[in-house]
Coordinates of C-alpha atoms and ligand atoms in Angstrom, one line a residue:
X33 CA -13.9 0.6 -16.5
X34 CA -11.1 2.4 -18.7
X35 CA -8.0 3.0 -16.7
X36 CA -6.8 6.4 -18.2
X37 CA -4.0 8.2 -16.9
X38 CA -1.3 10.8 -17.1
X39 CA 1.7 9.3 -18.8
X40 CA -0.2 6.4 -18.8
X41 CA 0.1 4.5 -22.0
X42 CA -2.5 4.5 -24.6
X43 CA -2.5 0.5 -24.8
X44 CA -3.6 0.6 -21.4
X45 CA -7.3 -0.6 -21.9
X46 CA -8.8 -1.3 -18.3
X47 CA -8.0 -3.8 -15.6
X48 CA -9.3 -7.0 -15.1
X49 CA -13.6 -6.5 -13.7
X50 CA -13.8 -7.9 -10.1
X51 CA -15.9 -11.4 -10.8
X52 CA -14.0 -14.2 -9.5
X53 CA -13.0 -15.7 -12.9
X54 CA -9.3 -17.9 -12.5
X55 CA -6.3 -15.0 -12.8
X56 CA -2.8 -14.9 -12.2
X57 CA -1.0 -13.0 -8.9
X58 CA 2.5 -12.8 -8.9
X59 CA 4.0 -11.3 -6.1
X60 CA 7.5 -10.2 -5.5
X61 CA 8.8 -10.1 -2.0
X62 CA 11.8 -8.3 -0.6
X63 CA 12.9 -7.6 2.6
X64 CA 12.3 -9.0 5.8
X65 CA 10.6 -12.4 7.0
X66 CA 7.6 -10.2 7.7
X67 CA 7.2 -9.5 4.5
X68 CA 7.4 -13.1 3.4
X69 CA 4.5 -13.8 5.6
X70 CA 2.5 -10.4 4.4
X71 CA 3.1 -11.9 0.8
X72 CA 0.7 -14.9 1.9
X73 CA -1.6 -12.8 3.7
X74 CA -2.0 -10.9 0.3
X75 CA -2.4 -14.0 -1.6
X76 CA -5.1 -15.3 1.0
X77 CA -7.2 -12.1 0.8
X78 CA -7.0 -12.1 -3.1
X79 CA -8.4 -15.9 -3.1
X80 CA -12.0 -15.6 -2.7
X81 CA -11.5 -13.0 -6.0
X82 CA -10.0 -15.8 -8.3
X83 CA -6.6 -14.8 -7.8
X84 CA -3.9 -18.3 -8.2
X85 CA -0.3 -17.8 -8.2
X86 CA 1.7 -18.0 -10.9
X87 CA 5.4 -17.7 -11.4
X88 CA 6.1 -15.3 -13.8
X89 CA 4.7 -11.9 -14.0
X90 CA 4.1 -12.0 -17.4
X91 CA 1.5 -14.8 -16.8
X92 CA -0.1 -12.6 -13.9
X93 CA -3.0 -10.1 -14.2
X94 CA -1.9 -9.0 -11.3
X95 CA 1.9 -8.1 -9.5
X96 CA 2.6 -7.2 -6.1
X97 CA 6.0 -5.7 -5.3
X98 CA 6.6 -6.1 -1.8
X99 CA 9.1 -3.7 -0.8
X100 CA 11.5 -2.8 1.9
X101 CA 12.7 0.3 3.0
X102 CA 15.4 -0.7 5.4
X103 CA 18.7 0.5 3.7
X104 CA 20.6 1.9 1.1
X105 CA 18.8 3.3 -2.2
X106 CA 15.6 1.2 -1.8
X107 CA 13.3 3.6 -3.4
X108 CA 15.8 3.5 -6.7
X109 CA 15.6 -0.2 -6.8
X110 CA 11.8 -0.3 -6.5
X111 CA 11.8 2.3 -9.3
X112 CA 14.1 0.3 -11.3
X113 CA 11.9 -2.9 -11.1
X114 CA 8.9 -1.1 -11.6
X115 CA 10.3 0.0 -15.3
X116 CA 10.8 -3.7 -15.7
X117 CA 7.1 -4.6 -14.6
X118 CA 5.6 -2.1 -16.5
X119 CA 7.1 -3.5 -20.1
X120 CA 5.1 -6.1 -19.2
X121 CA 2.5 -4.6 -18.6
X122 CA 2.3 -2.9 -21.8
X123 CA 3.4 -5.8 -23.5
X124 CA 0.2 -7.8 -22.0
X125 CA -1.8 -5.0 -22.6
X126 CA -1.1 -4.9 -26.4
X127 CA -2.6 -8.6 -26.6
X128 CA -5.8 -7.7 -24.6
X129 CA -4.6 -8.8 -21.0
X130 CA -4.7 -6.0 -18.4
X131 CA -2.6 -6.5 -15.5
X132 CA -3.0 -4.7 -12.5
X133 CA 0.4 -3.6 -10.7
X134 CA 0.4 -2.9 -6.7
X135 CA 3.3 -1.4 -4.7
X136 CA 3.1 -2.6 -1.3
X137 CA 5.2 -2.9 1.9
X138 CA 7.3 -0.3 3.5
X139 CA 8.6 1.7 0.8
X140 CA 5.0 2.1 -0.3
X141 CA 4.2 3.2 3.0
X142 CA 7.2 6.4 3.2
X143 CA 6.7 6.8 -0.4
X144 CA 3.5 6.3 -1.8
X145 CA 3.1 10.1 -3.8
X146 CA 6.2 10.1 -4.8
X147 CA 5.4 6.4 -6.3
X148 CA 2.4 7.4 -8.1
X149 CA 4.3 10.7 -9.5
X150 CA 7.0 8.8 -11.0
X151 CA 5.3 5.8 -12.1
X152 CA 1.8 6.8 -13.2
X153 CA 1.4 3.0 -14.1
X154 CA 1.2 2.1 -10.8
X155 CA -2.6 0.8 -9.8
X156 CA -2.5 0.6 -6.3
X157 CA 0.1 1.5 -3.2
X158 CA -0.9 0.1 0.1
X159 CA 0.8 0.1 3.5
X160 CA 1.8 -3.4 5.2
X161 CA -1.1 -2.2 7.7
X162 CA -3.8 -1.9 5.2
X163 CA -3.7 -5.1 3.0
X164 CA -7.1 -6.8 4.5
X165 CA -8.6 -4.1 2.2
X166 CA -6.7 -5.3 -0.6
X167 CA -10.3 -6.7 -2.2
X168 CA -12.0 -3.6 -2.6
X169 CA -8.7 -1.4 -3.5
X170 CA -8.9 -3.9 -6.6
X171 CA -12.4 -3.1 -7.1
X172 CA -11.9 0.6 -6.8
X173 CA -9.1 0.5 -9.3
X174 CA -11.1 -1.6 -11.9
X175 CA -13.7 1.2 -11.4
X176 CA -11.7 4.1 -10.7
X177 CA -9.7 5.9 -13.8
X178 CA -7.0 6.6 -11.4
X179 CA -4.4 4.8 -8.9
X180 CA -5.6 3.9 -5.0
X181 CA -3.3 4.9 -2.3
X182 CA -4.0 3.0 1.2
X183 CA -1.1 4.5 2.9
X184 CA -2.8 5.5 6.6
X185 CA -2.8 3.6 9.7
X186 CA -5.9 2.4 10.1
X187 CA -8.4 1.9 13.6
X188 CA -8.9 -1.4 12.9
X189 CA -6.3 -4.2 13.3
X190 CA -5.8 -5.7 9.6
X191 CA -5.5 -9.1 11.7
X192 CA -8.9 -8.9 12.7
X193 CA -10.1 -9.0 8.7
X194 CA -8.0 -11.4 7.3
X195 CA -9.5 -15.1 6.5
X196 CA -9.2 -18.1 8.5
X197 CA -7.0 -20.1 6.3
X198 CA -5.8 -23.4 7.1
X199 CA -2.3 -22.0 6.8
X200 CA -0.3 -19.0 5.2
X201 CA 1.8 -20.8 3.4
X202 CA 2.0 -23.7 0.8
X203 CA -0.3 -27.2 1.8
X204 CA 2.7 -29.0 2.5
X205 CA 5.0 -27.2 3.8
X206 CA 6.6 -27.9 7.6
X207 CA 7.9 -24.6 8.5
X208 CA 5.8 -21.4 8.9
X209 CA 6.3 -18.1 9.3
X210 CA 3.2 -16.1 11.9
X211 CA 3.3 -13.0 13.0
X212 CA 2.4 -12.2 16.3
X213 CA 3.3 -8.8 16.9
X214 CA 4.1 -5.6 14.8
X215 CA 5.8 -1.9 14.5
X216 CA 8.2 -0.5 17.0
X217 CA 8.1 2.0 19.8
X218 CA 11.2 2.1 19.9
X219 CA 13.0 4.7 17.9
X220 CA 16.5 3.6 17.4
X221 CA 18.3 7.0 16.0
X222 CA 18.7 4.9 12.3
X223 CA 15.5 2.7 11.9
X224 CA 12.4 3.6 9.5
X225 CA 10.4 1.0 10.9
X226 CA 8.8 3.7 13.7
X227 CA 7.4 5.4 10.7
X228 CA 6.4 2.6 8.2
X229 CA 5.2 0.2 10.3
X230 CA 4.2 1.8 13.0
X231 CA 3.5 1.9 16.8
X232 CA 3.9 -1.3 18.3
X233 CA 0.8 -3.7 18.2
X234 CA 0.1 -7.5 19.4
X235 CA -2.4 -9.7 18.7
X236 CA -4.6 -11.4 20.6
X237 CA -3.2 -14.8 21.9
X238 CA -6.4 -16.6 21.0
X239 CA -6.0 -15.5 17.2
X240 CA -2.0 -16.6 17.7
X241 CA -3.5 -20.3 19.2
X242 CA -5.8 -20.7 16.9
X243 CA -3.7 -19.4 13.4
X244 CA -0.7 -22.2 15.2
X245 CA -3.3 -25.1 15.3
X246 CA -4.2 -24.3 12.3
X247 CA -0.5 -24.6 10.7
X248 CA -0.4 -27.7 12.8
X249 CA -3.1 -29.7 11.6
X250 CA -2.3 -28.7 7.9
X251 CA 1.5 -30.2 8.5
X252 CA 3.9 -27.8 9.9
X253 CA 6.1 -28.4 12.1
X254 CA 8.3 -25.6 13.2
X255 CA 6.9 -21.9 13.6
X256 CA 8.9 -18.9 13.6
X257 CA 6.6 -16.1 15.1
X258 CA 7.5 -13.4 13.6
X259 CA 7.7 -9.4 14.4
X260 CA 9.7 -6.1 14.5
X261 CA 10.1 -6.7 18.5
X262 CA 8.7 -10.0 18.7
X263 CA 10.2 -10.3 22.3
X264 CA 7.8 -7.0 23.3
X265 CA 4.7 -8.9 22.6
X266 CA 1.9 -8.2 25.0
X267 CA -1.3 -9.7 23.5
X268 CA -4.5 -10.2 25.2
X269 CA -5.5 -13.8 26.2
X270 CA -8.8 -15.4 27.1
X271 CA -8.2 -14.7 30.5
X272 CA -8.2 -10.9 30.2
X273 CA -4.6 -10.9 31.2
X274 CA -1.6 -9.5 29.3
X275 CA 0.6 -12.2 28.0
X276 CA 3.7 -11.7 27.3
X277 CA 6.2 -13.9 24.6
X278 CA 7.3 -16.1 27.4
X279 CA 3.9 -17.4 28.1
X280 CA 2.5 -17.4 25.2
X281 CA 5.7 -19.6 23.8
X282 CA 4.3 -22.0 26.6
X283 CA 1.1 -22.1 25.2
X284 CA 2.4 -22.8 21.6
X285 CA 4.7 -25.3 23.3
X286 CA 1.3 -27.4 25.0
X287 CA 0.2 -27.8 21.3
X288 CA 0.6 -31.6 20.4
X289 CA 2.5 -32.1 16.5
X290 CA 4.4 -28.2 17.6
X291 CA 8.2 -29.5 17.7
X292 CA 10.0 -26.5 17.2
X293 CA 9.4 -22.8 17.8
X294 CA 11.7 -20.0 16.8
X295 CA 11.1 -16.5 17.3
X296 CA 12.9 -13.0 15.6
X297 CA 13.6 -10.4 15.3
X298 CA 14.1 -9.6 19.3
X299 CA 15.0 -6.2 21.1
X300 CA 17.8 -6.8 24.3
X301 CA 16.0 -4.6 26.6
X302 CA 12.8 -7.2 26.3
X303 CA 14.8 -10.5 26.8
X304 CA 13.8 -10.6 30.3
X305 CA 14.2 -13.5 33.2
X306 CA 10.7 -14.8 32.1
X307 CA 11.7 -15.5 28.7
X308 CA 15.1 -16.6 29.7
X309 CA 13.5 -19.5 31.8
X310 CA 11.0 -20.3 28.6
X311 CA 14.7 -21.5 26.8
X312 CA 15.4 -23.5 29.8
X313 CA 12.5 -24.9 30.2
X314 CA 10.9 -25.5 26.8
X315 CA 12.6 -28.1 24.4
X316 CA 10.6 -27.0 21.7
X317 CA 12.2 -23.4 21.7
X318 CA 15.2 -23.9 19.2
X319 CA 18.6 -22.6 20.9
X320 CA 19.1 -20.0 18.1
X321 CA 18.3 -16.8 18.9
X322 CA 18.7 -14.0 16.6
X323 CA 18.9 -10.9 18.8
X324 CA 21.3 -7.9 17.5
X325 CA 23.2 -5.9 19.4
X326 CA 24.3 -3.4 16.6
X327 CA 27.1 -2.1 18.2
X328 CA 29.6 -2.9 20.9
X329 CA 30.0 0.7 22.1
X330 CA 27.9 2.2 24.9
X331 CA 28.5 5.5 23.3
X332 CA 27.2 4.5 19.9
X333 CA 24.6 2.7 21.4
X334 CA 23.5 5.7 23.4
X335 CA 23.8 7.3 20.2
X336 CA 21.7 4.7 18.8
X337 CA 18.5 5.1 21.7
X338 CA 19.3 1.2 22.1
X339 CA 18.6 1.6 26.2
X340 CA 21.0 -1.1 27.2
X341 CA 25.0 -1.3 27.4
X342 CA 27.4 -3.4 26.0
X343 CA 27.6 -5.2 29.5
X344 CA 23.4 -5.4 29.8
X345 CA 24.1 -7.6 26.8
X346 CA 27.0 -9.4 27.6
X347 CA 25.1 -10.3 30.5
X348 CA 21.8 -11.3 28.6
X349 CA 23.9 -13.6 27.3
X350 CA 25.5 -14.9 30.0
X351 CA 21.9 -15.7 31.4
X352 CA 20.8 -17.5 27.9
X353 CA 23.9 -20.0 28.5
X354 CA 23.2 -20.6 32.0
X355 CA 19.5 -21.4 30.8
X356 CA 20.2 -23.3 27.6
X357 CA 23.8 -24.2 27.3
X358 CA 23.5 -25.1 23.8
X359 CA 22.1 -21.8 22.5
X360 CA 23.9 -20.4 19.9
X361 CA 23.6 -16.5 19.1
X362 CA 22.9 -14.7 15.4
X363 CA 23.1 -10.8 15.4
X364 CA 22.9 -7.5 13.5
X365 CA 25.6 -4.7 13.4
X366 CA 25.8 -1.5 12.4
X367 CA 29.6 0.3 11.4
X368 CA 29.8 3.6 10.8
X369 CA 27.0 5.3 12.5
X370 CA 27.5 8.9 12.8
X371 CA 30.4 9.6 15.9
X372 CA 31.6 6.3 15.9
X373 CA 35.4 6.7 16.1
X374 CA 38.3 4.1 16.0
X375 CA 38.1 3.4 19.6
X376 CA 34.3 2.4 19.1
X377 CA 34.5 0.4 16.2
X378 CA 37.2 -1.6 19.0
X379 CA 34.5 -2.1 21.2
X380 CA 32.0 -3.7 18.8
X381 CA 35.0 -6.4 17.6
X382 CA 35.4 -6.8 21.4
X383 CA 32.4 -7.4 22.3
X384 CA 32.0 -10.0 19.1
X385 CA 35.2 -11.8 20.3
X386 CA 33.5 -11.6 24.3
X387 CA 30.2 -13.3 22.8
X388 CA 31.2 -15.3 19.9
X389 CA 27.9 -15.7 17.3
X390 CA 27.2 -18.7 15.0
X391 CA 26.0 -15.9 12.2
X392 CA 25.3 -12.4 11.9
X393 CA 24.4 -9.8 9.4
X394 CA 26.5 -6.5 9.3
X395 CA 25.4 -3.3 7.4
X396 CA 27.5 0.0 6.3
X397 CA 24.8 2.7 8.3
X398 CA 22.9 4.1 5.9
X399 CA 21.1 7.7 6.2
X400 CA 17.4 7.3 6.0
X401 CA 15.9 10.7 5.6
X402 CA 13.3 11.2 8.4
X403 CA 15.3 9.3 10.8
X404 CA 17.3 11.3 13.4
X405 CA 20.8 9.9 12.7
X406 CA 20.3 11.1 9.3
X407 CA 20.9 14.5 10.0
X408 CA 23.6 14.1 13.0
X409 CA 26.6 15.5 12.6
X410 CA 30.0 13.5 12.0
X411 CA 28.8 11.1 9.7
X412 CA 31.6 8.8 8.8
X413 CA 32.8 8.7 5.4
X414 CA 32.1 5.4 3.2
X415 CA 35.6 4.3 2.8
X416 CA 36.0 4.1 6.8
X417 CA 32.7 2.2 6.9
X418 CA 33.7 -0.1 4.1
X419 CA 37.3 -1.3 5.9
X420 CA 35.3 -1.4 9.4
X421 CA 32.3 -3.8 7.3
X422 CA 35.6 -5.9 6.0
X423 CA 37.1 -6.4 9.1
X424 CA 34.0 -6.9 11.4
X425 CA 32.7 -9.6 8.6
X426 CA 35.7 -11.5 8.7
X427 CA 35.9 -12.1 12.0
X428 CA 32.2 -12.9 12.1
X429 CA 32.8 -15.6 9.2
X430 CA 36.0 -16.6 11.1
X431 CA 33.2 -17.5 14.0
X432 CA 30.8 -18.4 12.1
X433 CA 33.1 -21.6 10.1
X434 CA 34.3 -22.4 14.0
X435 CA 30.7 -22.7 15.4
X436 CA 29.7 -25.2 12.0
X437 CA 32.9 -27.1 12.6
X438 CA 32.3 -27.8 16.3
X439 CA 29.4 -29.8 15.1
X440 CA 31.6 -32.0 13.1
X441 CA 31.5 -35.6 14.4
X442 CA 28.1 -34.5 16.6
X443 CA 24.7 -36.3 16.4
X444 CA 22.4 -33.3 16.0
X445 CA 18.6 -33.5 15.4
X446 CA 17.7 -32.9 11.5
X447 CA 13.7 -32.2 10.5
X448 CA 14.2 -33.5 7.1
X449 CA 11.9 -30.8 4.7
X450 CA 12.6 -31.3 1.0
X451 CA 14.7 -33.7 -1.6
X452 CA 18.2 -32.5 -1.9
X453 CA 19.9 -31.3 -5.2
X454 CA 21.9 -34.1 -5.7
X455 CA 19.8 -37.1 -6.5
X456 CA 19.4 -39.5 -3.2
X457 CA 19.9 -36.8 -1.1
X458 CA 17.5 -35.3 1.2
X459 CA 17.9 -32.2 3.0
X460 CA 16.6 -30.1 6.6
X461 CA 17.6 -28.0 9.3
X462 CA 19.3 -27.9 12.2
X463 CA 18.4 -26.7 15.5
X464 CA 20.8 -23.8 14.8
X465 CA 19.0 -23.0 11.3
X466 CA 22.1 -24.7 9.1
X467 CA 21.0 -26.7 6.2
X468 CA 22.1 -30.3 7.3
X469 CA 22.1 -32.5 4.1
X470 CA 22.6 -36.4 4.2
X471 CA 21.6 -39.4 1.7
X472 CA 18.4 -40.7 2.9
X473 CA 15.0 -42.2 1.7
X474 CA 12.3 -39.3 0.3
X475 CA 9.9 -41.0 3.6
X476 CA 12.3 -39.3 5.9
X477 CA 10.6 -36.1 5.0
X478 CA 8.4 -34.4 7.8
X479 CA 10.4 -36.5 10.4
X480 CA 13.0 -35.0 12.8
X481 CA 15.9 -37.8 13.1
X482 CA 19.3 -38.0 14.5
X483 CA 21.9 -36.9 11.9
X484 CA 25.8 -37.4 12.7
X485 CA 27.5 -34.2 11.0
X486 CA 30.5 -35.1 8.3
X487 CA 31.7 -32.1 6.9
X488 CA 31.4 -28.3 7.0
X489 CA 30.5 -26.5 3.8
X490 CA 30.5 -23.0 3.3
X491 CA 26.6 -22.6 4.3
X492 CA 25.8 -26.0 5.0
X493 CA 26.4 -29.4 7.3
X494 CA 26.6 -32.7 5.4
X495 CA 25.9 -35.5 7.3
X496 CA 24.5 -39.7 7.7
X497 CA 21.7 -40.5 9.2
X498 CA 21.9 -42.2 12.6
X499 CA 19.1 -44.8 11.7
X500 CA 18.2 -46.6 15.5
X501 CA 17.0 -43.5 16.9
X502 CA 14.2 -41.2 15.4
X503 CA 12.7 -38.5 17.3
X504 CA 9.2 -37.6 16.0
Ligands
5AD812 N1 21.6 1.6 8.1 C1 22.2 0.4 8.2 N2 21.6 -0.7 8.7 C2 20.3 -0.6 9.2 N3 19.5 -1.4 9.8 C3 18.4 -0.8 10.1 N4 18.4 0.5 9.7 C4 19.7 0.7 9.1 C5 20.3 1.8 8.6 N5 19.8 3.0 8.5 C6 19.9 -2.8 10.1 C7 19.9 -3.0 11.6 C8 18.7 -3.9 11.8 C9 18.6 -4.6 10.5 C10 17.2 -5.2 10.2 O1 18.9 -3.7 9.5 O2 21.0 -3.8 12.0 O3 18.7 -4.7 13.0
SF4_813 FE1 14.1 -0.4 14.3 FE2 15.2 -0.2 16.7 FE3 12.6 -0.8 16.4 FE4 14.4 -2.6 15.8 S1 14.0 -1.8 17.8 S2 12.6 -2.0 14.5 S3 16.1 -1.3 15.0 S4 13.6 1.1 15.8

């Protein structure tokens, strides 16, 4: 059971055997909400073998690094914090304790030899599509004297071999995160996600049902279903049929003790009539839809692959309000993809001053090798990228402090999750996903009740609690 590398350190003296005694995981999670829900998953496949989470990795016998591969220098930064985990590793090792240190997640997936190269410490590398195999990749490292790569795409769906647990996340907890859908056939000139995660896959509406229920009858509350194109989902139902998103968000809806249901990360060209009525239709879908547009320009977003114009989403939009007055808009932008000029960088502002958003996220493009912008001529040169980023970010936060402040002097509906910081305060969200924070009695918690908004902060609502009326 000696775990004997190249460059490996002599302390290391062999990873914990596979019985099921207590042991520490400690996984690290960056990236998207998809990886916040694949942490779980780990953590529910490594159960049945002992594993309990701890929070430090110095108390752990085993660390996960979730990564993500999505912009700037990611492979660095996992290489950077792998130096870090493998002090303590050695350090652990030197009083007895081996620890076993996994790279997971996307950058795993695009870089996995050049991981195990570079950082000969490493014990296993998996793909975000292979971690129901996590169990035996442990085995096979205790056994093995060398590292386990899991990199492929396997035949079978890893959400056909993951457990039934009651829920994901923490007993407890009011909000989930489940993924219903995953990977992307859609190729946008800049994304890796083709590549790491894959062609586009749903799953089955009865496993959706039955993983919601679940989550429901442990607590929760709110789900966000969760995937790269959520709004593409086509999953099987009972019936035989193809579902897509809008029915299946009437299904979720039907389930007694669901309030609220959110849904990300969504493609324009899938927001379709169906869906559209869903919002009007179905209280329980929150009026906050993140769905990015990345740029304003029909040139760029030709450039892009995106299949829709600026005026296919202006109208989207349109539709949404018409549906769902109330609906409020998050986004993502790219400046500075290679070609876009001036005149482009106009449009996107314009089209952001057209559609007005509540929040958005803006990125400088970044080259990703293997993508096809990466190699397209005209790239634009940082210091262009960095005033376009400044000005398109302030007038997103200009709109984003207007949208907050329009709810000043409102009555909004609050489900109350946690204690605040400040003592007597206790603190939930919003239909629009802002932290709402009020002075209020601990037994609030897990209830959605009227809250009249007081005052903007910078990230947050503070408000009092309208005490007559409670909702659930
Ligand atoms: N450069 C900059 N931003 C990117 N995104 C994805 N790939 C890149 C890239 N190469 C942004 C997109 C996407 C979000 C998750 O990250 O805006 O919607
Ligand atoms: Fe990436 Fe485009 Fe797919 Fe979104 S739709 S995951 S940006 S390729």
């Amino acid at each position: 059971m000696g775990l004997r590398r190249a460059g490996a350190p002599a302390v290391m003296t062999g990873l914990p055997s596979s019985s099921t005694a207590p042991r520490g995981l400690h996984v690290i999670t960056w990236g998207c909400q998809m990886n916040v829900y694949d942490s779980a998953r780990m953590s529910d496949v490594l159960r049945p073998l002992g594993y309990q989470p701890v929070d430090t990795p110095d108390a752990a016998d085993m660390i996960i690094l979730n990564t993500c591969h999505i912009r700037d220098r990611a492979a660095e930064k996992v290489f950077s914090e792998l130096g870090r985990l493998r002090k303590i590793k050695e350090a652990r090792e030197t009083t007895g304790q081996p620890t076993i240190i996994a790279v997971a997640g996307c950058v795993a997936q695009a870089e996995g030899q050049e991981i195990l190269a570079r950082a000969p410490y490493v014990d296993i590398v998996l793909g975000p599509q292979t971690y129901h195999r996590l169990p035996e990749m442990v085995a096979r490292a205790a056994r093995a004297g060398g590292a386990v790569i899991e990199t492929d795409f396997p035949a079978e769906q890893k959400f056909d071999f993951l457990p039934d647990t009651a829920a994901p996340q923490t007993p407890g907890n009011l909000t989930a995160f489940l993924t219903i859908q995953e990977g992307c056939d859609k190729f946008c000139s800049f994304c890796v996600v083709p590549y790491t995660r894959g062609a586009e896959v749903s799953r089955s509406v009865t496993s959706v049902l039955a993983e919601a229920r679940r989550m429901v009858e442990s607590g929760v509350q709110e789900i966000s279903l969760l995937g790269q194109n959520v709004n593409a989902y086509h999953g099987t139902g009972p019936d035989g049929d193809v579902w897509d998103l809008a029915r299946l968000a009437y299904a979720l809806a039907a389930i007694p003790g669901l309030n609220r249901i959110r849904y990300a990360t969504s493609h324009p060209r899938d927001m379709d009539d169906a869906l559209i009525a869903a919002h009007r239709d179905l209280p329980e879908l929150m009026p906050y839809l993140h769905l990015p547009v990345q740029s304003g320009s029909d040139k760029i977003l030709r450039a892009m692959n995106r299949g829709h114009t600026a005026d296919d989403y202006r109208e989207i939009v349109r539709k949404l309000h018409a549906a769902r007055p109330d609906l409020a808009l998050s986004s993502d932008f790219i400046v500075g993809h290679p070609g876009e000029t001036d005149e482009d960088f106009e449009a996107t502002m314009q089209l952001v001053r057209d559609v007005t958003f509540a929040q958005a996220y803006s990125f400088k493009y970044s080259q990703r090798p293997g993508t096809p912008a990466a190699g397209a001529p005209l790239q634009v040169p940082e210091d262009v990228k960095d005033a376009r980023l400044q000005a398109l970010q302030a007038l997103l936060r200009e709109q984003q402090d207007a949208f907050n402040q329009s709810l000043v002097g409102q009555t909004v509906p609050v489900l109350f999750t946690s204690e605040g910081r400040k003592p007597g305060q206790i603190s939930g969200r919003s239909p629009w996903l802002q932290p709402v924070h009020v002075t209020g009695s601990p037994d609030l918690i897990g209830r959605e009740v009227p809250v009249r908004i007081t005052e903007r902060l910078t990230n947050s609502l503070n408000g009092i609690l309208e005490e007559e009326k409670v909702y659930a």
